[in-house]
Coordinates of N, CA and C in Angstrom, one line a residue:
X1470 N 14.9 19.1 -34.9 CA 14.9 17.6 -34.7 C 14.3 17.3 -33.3
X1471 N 14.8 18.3 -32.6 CA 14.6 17.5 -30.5 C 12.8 18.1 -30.5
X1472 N 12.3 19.3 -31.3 CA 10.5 19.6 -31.5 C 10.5 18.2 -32.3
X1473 N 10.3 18.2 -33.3 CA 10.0 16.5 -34.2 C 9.6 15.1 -32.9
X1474 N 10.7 15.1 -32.5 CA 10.8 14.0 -31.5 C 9.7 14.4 -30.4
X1475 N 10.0 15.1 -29.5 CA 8.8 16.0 -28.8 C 7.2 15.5 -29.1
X1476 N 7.2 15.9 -30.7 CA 6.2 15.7 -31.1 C 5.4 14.3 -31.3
X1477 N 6.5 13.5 -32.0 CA 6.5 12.5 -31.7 C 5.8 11.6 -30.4
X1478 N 6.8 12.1 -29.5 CA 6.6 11.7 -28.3 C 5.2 11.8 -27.6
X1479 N 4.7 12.8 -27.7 CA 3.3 13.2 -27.4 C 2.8 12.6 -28.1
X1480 N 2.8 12.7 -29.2 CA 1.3 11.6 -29.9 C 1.7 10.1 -29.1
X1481 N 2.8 9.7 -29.2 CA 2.6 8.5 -28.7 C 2.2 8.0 -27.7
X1482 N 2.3 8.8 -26.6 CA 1.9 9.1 -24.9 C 0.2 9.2 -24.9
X1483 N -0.3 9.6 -26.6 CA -1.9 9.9 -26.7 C -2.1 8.9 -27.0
X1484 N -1.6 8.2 -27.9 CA -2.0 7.0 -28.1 C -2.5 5.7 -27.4
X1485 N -1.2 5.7 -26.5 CA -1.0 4.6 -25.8 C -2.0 4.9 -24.0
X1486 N -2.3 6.2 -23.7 CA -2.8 6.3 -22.6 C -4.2 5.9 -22.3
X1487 N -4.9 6.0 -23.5 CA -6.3 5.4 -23.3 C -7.0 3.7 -23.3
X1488 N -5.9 2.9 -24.0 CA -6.0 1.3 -23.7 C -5.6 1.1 -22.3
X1489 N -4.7 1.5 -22.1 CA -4.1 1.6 -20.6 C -5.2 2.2 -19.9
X1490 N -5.4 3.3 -19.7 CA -7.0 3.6 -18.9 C -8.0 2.5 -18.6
X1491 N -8.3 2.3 -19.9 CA -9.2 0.9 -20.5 C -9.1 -0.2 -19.6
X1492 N -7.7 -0.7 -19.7 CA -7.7 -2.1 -19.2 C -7.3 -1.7 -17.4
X1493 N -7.4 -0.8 -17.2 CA -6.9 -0.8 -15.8 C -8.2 -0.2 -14.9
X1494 N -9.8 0.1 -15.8 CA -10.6 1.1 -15.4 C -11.6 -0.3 -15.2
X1495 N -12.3 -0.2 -14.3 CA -13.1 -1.3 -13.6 C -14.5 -0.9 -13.0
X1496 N -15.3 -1.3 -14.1 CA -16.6 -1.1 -13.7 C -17.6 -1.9 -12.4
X1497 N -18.2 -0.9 -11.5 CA -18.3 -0.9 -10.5 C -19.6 -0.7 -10.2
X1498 N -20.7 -1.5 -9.2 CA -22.0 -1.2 -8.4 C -21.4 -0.6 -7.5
X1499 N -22.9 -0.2 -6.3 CA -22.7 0.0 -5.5 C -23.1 -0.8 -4.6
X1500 N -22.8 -1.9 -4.5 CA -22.9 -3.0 -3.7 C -21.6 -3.4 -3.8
X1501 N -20.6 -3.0 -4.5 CA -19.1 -3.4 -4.4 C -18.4 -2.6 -3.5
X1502 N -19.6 -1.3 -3.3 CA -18.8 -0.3 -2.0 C -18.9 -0.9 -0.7
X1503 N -19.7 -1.8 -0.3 CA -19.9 -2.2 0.9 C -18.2 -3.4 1.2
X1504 N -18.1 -3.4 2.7 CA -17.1 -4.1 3.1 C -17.4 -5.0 2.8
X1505 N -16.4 -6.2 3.3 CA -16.4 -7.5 3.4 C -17.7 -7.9 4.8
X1506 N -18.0 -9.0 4.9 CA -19.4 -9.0 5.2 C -18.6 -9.6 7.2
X1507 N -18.9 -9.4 8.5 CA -18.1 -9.7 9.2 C -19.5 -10.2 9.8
X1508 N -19.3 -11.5 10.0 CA -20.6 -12.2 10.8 C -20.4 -11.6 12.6
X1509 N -21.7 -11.7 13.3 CA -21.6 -11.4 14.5 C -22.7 -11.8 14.9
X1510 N -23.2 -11.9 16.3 CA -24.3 -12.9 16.8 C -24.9 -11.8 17.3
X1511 N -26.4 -11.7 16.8 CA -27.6 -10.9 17.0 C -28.2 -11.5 18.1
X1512 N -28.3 -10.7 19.1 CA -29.5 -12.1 20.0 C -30.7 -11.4 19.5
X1513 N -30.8 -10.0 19.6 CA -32.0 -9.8 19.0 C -32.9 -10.2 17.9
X1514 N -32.4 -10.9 17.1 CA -32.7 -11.2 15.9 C -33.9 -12.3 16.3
X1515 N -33.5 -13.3 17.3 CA -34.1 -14.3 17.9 C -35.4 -14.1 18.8
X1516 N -35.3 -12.9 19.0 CA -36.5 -12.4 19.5 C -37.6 -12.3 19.2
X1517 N -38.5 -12.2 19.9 CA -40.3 -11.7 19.2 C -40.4 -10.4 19.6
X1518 N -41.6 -9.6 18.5 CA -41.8 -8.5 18.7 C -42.1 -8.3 20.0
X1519 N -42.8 -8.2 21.1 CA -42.8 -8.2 21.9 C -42.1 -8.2 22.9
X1520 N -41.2 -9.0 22.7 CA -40.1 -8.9 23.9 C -39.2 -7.8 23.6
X1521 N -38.9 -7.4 22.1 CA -38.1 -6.3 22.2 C -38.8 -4.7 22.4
X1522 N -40.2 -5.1 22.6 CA -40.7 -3.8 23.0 C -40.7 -3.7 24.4
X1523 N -41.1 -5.1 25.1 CA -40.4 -5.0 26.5 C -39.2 -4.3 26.7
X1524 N -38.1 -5.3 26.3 CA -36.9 -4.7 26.7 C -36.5 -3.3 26.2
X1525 N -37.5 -2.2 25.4 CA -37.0 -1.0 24.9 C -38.1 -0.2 26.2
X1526 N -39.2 -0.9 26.6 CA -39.4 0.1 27.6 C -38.7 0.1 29.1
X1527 N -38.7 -1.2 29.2 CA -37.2 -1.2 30.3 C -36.1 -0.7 30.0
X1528 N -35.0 -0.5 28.8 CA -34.1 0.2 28.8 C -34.5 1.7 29.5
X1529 N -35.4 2.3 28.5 CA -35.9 3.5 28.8 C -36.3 3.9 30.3
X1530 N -36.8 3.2 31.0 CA -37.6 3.6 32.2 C -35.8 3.0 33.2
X1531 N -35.3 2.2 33.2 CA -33.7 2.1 33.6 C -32.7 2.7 33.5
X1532 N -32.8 3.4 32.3 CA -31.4 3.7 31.7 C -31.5 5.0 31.2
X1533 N -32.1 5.3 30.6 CA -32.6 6.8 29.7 C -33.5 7.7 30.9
X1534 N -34.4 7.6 31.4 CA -35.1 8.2 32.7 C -34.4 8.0 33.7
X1535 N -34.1 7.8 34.7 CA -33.4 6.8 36.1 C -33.6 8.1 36.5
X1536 N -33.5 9.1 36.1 CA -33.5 10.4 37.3 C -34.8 10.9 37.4
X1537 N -36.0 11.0 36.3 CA -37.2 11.1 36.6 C -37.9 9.8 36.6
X1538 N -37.9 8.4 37.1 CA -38.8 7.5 37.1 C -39.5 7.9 38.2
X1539 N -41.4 7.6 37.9 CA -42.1 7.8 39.3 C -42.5 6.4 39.8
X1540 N -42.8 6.2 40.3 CA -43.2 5.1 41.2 C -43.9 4.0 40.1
X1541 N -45.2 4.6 39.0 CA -45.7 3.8 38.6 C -44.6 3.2 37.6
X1542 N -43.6 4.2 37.2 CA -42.5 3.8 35.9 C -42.1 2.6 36.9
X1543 N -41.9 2.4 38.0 CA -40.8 1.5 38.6 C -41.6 -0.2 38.5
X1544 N -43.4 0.6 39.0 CA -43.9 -1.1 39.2 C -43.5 -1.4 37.8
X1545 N -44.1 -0.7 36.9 CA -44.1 -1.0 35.4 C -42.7 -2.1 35.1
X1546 N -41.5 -1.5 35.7 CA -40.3 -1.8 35.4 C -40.2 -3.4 35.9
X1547 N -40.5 -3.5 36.9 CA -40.6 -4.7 37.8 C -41.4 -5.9 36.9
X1548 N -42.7 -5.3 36.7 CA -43.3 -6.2 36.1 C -42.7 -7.2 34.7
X1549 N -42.1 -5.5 33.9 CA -41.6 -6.5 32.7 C -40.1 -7.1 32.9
X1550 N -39.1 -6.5 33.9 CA -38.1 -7.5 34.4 C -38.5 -8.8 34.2
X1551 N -39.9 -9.4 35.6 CA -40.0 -10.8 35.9 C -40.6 -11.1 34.4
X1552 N -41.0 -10.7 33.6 CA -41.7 -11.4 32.5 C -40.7 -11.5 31.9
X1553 N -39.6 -10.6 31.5 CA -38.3 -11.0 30.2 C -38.1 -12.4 30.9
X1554 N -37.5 -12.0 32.2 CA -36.9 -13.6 33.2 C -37.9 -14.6 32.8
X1555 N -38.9 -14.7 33.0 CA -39.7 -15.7 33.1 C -39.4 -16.5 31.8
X1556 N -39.1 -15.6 30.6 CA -38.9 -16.1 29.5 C -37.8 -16.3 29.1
X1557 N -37.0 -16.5 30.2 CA -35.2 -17.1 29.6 C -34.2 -15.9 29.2
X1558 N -34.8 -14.5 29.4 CA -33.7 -13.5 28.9 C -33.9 -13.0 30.0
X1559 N -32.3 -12.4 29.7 CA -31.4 -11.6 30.8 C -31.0 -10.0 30.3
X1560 N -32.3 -9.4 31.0 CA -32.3 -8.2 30.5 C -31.0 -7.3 30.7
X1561 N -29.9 -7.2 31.5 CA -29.1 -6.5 31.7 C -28.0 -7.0 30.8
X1562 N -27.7 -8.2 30.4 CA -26.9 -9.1 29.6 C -27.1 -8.6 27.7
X1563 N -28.8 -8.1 28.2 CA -29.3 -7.8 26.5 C -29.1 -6.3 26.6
X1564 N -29.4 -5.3 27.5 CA -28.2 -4.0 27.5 C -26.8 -3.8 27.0
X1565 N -26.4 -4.7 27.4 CA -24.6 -5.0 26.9 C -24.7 -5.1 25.6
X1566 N -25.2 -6.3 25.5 CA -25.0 -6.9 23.8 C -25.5 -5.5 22.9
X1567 N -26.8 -4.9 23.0 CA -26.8 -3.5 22.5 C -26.5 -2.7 21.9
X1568 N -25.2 -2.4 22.7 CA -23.9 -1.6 22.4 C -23.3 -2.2 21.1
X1569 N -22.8 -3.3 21.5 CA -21.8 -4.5 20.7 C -22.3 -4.4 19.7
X1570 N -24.0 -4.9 19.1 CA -24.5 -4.9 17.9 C -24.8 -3.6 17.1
X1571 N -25.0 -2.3 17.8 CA -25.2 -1.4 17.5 C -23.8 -0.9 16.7
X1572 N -22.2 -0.9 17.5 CA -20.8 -1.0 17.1 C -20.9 -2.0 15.7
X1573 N -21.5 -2.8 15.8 CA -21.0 -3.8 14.6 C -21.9 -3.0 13.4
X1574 N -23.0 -2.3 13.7 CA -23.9 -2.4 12.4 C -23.2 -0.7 11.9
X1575 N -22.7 -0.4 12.6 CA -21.8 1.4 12.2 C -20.9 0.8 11.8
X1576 N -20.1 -0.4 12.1 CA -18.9 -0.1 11.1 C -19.6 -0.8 10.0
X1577 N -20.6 -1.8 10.0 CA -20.9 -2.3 8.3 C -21.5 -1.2 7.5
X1578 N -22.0 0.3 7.8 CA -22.5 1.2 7.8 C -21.4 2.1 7.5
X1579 N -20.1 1.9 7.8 CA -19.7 3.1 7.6 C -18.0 2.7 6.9
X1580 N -17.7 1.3 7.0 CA -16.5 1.1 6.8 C -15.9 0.9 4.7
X1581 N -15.1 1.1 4.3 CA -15.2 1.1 3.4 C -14.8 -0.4 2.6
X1582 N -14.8 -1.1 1.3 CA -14.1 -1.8 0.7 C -12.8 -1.8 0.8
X1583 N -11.7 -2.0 1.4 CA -11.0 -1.6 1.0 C -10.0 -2.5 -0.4
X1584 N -10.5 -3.3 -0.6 CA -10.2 -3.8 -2.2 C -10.6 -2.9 -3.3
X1585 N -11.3 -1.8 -3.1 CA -11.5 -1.1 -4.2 C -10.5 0.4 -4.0
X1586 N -9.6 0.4 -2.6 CA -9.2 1.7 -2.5 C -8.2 1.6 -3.3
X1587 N -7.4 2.9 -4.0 CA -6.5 2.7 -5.2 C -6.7 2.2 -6.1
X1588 N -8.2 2.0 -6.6 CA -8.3 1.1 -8.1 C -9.1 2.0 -8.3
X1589 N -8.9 2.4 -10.1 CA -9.3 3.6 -10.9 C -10.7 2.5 -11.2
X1590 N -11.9 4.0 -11.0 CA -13.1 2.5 -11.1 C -14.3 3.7 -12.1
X1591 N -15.4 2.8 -12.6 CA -16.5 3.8 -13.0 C -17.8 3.6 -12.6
X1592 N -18.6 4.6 -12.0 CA -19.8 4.3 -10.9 C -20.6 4.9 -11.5
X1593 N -21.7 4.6 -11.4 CA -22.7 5.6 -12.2 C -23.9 5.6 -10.7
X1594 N -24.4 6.6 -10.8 CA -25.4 7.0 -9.9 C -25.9 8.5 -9.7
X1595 N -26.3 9.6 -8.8 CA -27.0 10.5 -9.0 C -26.5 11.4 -8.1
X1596 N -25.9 12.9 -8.8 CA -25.1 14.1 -8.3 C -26.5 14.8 -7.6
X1597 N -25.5 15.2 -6.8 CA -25.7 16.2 -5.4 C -25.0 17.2 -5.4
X1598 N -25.0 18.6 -5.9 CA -24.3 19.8 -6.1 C -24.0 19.8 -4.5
X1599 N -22.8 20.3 -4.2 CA -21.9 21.2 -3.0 C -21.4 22.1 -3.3
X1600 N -20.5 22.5 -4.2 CA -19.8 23.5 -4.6 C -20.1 24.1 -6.6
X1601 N -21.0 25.4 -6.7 CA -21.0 25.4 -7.7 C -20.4 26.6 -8.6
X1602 N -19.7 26.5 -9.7 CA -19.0 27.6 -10.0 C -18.8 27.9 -11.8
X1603 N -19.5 28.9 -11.8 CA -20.0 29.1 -13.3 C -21.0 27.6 -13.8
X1604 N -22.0 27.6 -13.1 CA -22.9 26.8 -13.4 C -22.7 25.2 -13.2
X1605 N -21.6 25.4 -12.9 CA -20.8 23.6 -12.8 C -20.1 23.3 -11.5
X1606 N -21.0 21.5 -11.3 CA -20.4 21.5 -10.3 C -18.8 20.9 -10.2
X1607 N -18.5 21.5 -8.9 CA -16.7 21.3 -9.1 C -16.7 20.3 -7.8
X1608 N -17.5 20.0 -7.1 CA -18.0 19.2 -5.9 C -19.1 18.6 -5.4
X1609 N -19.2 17.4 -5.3 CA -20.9 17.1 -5.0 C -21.0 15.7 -4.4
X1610 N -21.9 15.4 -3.9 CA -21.8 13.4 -3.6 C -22.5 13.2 -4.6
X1611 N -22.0 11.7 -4.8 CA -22.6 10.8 -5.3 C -23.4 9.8 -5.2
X1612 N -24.9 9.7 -5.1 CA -25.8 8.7 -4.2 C -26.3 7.7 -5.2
X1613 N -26.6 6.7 -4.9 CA -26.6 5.4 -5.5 C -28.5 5.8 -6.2
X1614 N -30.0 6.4 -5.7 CA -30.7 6.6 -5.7 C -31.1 8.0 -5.9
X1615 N -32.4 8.0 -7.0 CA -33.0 9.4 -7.1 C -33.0 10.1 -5.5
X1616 N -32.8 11.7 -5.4 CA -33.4 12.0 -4.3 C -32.6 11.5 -2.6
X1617 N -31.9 10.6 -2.9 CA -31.2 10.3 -1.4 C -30.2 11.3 -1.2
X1618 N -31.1 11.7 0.1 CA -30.1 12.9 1.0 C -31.0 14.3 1.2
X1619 N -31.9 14.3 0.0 CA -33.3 15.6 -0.5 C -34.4 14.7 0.7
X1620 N -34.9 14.2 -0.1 CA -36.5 13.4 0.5 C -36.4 12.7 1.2
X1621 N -35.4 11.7 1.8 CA -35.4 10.6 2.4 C -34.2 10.7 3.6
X1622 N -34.4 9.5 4.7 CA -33.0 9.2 4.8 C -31.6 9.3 4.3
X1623 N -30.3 10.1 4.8 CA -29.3 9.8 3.6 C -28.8 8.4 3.7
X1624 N -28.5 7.9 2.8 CA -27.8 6.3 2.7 C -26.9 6.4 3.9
X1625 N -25.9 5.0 3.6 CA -24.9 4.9 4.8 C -23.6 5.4 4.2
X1626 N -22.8 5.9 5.1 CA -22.0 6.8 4.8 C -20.5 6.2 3.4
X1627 N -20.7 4.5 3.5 CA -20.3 4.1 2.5 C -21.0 3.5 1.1
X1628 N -22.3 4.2 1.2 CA -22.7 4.0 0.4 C -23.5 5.8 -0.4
X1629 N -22.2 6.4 -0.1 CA -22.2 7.7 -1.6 C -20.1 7.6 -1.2
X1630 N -20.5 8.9 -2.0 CA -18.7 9.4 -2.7 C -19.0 10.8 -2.7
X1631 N -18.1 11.3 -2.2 CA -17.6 12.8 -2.2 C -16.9 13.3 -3.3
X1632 N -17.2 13.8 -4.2 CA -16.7 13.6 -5.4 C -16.0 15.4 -5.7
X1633 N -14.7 15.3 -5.8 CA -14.2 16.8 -6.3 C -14.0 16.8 -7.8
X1634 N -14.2 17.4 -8.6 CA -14.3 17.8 -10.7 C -14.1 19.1 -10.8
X1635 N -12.1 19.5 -10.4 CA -12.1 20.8 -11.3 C -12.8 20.7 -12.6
X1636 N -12.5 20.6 -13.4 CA -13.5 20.6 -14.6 C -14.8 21.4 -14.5
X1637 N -15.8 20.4 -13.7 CA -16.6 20.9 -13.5 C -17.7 20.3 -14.1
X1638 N -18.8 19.6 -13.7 CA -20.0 19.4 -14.7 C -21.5 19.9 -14.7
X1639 N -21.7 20.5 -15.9 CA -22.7 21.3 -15.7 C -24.0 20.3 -15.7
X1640 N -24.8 20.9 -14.3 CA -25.8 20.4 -13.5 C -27.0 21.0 -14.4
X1641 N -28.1 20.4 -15.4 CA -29.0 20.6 -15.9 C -30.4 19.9 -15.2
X1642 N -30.5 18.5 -14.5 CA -31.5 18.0 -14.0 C -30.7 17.0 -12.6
X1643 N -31.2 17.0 -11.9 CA -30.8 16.6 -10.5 C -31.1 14.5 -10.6
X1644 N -32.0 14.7 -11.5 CA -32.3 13.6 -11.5 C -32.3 12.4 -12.4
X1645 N -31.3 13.3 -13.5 CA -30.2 12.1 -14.4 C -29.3 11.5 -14.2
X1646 N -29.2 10.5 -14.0 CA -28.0 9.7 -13.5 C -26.8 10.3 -14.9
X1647 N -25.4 9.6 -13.3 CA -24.1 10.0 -14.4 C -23.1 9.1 -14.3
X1648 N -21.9 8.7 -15.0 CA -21.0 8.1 -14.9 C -19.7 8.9 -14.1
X1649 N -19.2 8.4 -13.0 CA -17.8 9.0 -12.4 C -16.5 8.0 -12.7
X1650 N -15.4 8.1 -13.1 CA -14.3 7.9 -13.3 C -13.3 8.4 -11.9
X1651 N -12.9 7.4 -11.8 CA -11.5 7.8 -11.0 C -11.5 7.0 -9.6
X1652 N -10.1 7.4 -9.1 CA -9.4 6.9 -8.2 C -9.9 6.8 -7.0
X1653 N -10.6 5.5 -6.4 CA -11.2 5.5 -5.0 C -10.8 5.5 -4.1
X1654 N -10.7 6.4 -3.5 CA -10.2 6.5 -2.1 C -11.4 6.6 -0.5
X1655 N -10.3 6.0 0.5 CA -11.1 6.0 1.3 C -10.8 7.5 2.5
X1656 N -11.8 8.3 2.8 CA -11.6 9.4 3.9 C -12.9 9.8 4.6
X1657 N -13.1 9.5 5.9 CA -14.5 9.8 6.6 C -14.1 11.3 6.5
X1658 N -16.2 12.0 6.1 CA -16.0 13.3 6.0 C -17.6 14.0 6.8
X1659 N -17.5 14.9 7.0 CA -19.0 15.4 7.0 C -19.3 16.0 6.7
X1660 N -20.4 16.3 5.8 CA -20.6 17.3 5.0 C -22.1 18.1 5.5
X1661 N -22.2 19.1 5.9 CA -23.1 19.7 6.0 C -23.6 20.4 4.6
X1662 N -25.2 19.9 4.7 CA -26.1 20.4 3.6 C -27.3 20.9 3.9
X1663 N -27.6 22.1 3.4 CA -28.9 22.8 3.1 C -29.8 22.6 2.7
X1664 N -31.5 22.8 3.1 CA -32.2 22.2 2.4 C -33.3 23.3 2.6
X1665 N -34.4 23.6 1.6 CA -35.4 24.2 2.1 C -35.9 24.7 3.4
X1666 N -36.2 23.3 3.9 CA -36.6 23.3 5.4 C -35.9 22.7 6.4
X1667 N -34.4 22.6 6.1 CA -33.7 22.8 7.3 C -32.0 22.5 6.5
X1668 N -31.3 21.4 7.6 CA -29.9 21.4 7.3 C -29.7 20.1 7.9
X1669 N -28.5 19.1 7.2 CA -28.3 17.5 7.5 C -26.6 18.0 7.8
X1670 N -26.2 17.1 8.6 CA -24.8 16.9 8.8 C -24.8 15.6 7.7
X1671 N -24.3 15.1 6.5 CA -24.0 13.7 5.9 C -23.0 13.6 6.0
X1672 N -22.4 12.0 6.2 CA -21.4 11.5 6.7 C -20.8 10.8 5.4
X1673 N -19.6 11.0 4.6 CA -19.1 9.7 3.6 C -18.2 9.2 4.0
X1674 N -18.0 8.2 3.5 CA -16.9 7.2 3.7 C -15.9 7.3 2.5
X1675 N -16.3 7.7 1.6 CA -15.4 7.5 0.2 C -15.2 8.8 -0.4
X1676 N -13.8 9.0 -1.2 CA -13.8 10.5 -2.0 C -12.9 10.3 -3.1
X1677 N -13.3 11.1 -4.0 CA -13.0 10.5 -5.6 C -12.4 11.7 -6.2
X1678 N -11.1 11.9 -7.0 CA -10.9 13.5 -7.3 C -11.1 12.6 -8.7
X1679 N -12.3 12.8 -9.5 CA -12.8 12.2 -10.3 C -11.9 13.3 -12.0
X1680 N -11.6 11.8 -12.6 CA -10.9 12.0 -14.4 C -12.4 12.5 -15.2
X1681 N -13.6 11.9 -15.0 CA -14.5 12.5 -16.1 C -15.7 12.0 -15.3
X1682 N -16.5 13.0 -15.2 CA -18.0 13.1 -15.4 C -18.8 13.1 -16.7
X1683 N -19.9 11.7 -16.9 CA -20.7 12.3 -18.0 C -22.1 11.2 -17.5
X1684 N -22.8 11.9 -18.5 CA -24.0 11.9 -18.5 C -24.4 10.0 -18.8
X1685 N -24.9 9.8 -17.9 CA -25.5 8.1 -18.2 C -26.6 7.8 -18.8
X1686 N -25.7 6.8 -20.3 CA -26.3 6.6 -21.3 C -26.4 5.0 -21.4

């Protein structure tokens, strides 16, 4: 009788666990991985081309050289000083801000959603083998784009997923997209990757001990 019930009991636990998956699994871009959007004042933005080539060769000849400038680096320096001035900017004021805008654009670069951390979600985009074992990967990121991380730039560090699949999914073309399942979590990582002609430190923001990989249909 207590096997019967058992039995019972399991089927019904099979039953009932996949509507429940269902209604609790939340399809997802990757434009939903980006934060909340945090406004902040660019002065640069206000600028003409020009002026911020100015102020990058004065950084440079100020800031970055100061121990080898030669004499002509200094008139050079002088000259485009009085010309920023002449034009209403305050080149040491635009050093500061620098920093500030640079800080702001790494965390919109690197910080995660966190409305999506803890919610079981499904992403589809394009595996990156890391760990491979009997032909399958059991670890890999996940990039939004053919080829990001290989040929190009890698994206921003919240825009892939570190993705672990005991399971395992067997990697037949690099360049088929796939669907990932599971629990999003947020953890900065870095992942060093290999490549033909050299080696990347990539940076994620997100890690998924992913329920199923499959193929995107």
């Amino acid at each position: 009788m207590k096997t019967i019930v058992r039995i019972l009991a399991i089927a019904l636990a099979m039953a009932v666990a996949p509507p429940l998956l269902a209604a609790d699994l939340r399809d997802i871009g990757w434009e939903d991985l980006l934060p909340e959007e945090r406004p902040y004042h660019d002065p640069f933005a206000e600028m003409e081309f020009e002026q911020i080539n100015d102020l990058s060769k004065l950084y440079r000849i100020e800031r970055l050289n100061a121990d080898t400038t030669n004499q002509n680096w200094l008139a050079e320096a002088v000259e485009i000083r009085e010309r920023l001035v002449s034009q209403g900017l305050d080149p040491d004021w635009l050093f500061d801000q620098r920093v500030a805008v640079m800080n702001q654009r790494r965390l919109a670069a690197s910080e995660p959603n966190v409305d999506l951390l803890g919610t079981t979600v499904r992403l589809p985009g394009y595996l990156l083998p890391l760990d491979i074992v009997d032909q399958k990967a059991v670890e890999f990121l996940l990039v939004p784009t053919v080829g990001a991380c290989i040929h190009t730039p890698p994206p921003p560090a919240n825009q892939m997923v570190f993705v672990r699949y005991a399971q395992g999914f067997e990697v037949e073309e690099l360049y088929k997209p796939v669907w990932i399942i599971g629990e999003m979590r947020a953890q900065s990582r870095t992942q060093s990757i290999s490549f033909e002609d050299g080696q990347a430190d990539i940076e994620t923001s997100y890690v998924m001990d992913a329920l199923s990989v499959e193929a995107y249909n």
